[in-house]
Structure formats: structure tokens, C-alpha cells
Tab-separated table of C-alpha atoms and ligand atoms in Angstrom:
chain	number	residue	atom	x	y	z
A	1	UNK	CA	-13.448	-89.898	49.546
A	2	UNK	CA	-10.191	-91.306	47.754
A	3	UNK	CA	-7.397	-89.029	47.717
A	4	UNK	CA	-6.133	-87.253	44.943
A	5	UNK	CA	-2.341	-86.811	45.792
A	6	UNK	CA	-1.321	-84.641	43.051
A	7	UNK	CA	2.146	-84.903	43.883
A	8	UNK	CA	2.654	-88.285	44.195
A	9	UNK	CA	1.766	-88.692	40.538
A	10	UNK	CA	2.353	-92.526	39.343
A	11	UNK	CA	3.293	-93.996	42.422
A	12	UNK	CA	5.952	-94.211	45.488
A	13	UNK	CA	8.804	-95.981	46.051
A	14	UNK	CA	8.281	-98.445	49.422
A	15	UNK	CA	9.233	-101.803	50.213
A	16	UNK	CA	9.433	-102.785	54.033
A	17	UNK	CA	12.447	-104.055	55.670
A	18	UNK	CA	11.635	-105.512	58.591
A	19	UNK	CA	13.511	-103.185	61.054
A	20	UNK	CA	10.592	-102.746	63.083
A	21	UNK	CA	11.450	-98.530	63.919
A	22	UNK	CA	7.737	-98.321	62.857
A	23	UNK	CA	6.848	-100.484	65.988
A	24	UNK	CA	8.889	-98.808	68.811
A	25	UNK	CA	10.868	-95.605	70.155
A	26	UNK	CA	8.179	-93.328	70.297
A	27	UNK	CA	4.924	-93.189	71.768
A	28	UNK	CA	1.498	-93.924	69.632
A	29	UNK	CA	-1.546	-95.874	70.099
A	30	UNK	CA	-2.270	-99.081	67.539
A	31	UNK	CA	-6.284	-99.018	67.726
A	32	UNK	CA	-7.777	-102.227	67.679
A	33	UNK	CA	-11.496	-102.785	65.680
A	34	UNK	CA	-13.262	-105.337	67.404
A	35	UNK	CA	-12.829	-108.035	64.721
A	36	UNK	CA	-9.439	-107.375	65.048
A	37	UNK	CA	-9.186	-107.863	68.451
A	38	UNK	CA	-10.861	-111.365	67.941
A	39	UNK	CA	-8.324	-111.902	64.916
A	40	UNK	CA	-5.347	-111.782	66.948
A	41	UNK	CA	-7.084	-113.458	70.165
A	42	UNK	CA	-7.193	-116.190	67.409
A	43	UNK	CA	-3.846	-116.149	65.815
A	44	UNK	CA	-2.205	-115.850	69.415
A	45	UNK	CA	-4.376	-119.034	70.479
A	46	UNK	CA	-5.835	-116.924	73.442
A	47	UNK	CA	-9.528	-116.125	74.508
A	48	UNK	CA	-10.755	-112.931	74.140
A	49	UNK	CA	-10.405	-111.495	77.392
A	50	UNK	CA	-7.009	-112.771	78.219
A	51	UNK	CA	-5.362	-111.056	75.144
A	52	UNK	CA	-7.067	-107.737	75.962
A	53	UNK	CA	-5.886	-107.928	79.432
A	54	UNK	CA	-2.256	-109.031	78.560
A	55	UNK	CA	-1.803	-106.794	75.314
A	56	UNK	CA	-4.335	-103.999	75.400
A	57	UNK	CA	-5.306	-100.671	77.422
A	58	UNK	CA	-8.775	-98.633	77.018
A	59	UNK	CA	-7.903	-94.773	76.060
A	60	UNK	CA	-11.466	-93.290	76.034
A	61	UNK	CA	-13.972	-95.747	74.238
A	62	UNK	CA	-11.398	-96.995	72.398
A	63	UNK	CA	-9.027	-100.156	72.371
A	64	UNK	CA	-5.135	-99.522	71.735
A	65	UNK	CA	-2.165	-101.958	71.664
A	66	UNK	CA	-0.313	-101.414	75.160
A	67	UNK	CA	3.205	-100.189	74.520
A	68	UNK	CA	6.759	-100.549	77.049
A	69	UNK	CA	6.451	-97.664	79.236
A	70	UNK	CA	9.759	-96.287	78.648
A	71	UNK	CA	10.994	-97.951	74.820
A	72	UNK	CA	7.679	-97.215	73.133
A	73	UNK	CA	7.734	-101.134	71.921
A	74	UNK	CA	4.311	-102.725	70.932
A	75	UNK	CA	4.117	-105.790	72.926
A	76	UNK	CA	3.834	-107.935	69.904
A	77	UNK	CA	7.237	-107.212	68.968
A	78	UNK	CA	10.039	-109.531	69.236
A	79	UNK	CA	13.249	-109.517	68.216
A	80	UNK	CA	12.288	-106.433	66.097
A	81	UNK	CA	9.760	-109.058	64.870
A	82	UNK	CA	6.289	-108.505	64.607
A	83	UNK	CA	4.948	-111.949	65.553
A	84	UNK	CA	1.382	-111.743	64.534
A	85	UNK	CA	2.399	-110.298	60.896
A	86	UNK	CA	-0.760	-112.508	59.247
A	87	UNK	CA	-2.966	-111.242	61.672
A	88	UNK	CA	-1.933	-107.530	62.249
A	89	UNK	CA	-4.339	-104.513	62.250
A	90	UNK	CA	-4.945	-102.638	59.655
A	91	UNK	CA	-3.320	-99.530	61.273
A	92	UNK	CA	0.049	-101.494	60.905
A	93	UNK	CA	-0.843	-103.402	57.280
A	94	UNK	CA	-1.565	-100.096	55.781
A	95	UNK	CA	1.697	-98.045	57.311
A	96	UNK	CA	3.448	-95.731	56.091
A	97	UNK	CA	0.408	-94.993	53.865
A	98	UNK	CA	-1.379	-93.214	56.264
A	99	UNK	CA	-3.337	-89.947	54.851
A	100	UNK	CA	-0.849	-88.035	57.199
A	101	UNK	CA	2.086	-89.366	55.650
A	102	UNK	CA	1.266	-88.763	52.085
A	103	UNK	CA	-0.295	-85.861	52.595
A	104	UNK	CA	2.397	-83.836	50.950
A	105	UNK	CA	5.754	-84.926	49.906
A	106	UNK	CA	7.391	-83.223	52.880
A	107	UNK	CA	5.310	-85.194	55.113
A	108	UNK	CA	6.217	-88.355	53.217
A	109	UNK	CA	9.744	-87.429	53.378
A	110	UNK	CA	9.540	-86.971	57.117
A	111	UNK	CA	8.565	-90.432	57.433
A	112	UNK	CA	11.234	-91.470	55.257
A	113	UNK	CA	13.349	-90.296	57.962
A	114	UNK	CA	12.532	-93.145	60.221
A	115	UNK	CA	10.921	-95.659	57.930
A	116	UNK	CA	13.834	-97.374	56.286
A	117	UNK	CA	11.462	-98.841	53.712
A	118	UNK	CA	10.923	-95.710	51.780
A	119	UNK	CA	13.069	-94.886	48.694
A	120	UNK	CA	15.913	-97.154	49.503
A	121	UNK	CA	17.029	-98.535	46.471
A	122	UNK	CA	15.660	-101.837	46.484
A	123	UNK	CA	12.237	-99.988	46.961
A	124	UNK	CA	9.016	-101.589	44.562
A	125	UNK	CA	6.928	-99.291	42.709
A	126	UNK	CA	3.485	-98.546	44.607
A	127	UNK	CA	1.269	-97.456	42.332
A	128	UNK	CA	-0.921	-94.316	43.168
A	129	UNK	CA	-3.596	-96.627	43.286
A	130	UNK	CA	-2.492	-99.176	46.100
A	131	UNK	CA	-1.748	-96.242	48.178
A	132	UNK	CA	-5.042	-94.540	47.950
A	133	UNK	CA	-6.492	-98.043	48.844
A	134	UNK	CA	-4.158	-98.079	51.747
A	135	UNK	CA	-5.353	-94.717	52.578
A	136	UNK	CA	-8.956	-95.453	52.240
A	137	UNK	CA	-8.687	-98.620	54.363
A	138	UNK	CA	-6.698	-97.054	57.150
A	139	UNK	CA	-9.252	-93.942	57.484
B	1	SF4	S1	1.188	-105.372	65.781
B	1	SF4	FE1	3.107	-105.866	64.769
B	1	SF4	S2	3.307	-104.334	63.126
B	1	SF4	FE2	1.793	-103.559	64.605
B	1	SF4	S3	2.946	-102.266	66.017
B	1	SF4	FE3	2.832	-104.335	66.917
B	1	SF4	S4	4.699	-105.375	66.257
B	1	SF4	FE4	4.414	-103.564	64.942
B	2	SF4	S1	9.903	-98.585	59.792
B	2	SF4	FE1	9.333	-98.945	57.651
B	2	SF4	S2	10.815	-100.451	56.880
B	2	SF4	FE2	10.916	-100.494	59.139
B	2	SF4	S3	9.448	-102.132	59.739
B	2	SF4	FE3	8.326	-100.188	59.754
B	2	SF4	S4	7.389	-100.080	57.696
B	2	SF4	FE4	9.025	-101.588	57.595
């Protein structure tokens, strides 16, 4: 089911930076869908099974990103980078409009405390609509 988000109203104010915070400094699983997994095999010029040994970890049935064990950082980040950008997962594409996130405008205001990309004022328009396809697609 779409979201309503009454309080967002038109639309939010988001354009990304590039600082990569979103990507490192805390600790969070990326999940990986299994045609992801073969999209960024692909993009990375790897087979299969050597990018899911060098960049991924099974929690339970499912396939995350590894991460640094003490900095948090995705292994696909360089240089505060992400270097598979055309090929990342959804998880990432869709970010920061996860359900969580714009679930209220504290919440959204919360991220905004790490995600430089929110209200700053060089910050497009969203409109309500993009995000609730962003939330839709993320699930
Ligand atoms: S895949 Fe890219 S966008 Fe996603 S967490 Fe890793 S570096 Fe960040
Ligand atoms: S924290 Fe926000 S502005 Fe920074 S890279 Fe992530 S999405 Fe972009």
C-alpha cells in the first residue's frame, strides 16, 4: 500500500551531496536481492561467487553488504565514493526515503541530522509522489 504522509504534504526538500555519512559510521546491513547481487558481480567485472565472498556476509537467509568492523564503511566505498553508483541496490538508490524516515516529520528530521542532503539550501523539490515511489520500491 502507498503511503499517505499527511505531513509531508507537496513534497520534501532533498538533493544528495555526495558525503557518503549515509555509507559509514554506524552499523547497518545493505541487503542484497539476488538480481542485485548479479548486477554488481557485473558492474564490478567479477563472477558471482567471488564478489559474494569478497563483499558480502549471510545474516540468517539473507545476503548483506559486509561493512569495516570498527568504521561501519560499506566496502564499496572509496574515497567517500560509492564506486558502483549505476549499479547500487535499491536499499541505497531509494535512501533517505525509507518508510522509517518519513514516517513522521520528526523521524525525517532525525535523519536530517546526519544526511547532509536534506533541506540544505540547494535542496530540489521531491514531490510527494517520487517519495512514495521510493517508499514503495524500498519496502
Ligand atoms: S553500495 Fe554505495 S551507496 Fe550503498 S552503502 Fe555501499 S557505498 Fe554506500
Ligand atoms: S548522507 Fe545524505 S547527502 Fe550524504 S551521501 Fe548519503 S544520501 Fe547523500
Amino acid at each position: 500500500m502507498v503511503e499517505k504522509l499527511a505531513w509531508v504534504k507537496g513534497g520534501l526538500f532533498f538533493s544528495c551531496t555526495g558525503c557518503g555519512k549515509c555509507c559509514t559510521g554506524f552499523p547497518g546491513y545493505v541487503w542484497l536481492e539476488a538480481d542485485e547481487i548479479e548486477k554488481l558481480a557485473s558492474y564490478l567485472q567479477m563472477d558471482k561467487e567471488s564478489f559474494l565472498k569478497k563483499y558480502t556476509r549471510t545474516v540468517g537467509d539473507r545476503i548483506s553488504l559486509k561493512e569495516h568492523p570498527s568504521t561501519f564503511a560499506c566496502p564499496l566505498l572509496k574515497d567517500k565514493v560509492c564506486t558502483v553508483h549505476e549499479a547500487k541496490p535499491k536499499q541505497c538508490r531509494t535512501f533517505p526515503f525509507w518508510k522509517e524516515n518519513v514516517a513522521s516529520e520528526k523521524a525525517w528530521l532525525e535523519t536530517a541530522s546526519f544526511c547532509e542532503g536534506i533541506n540544505h539550501k540547494e535542496a530540489a523539490f521531491v514531490p510527494l509522489t517520487e517519495i512514495q515511489k521510493n517508499v514503495k520500491e524500498k519496502g
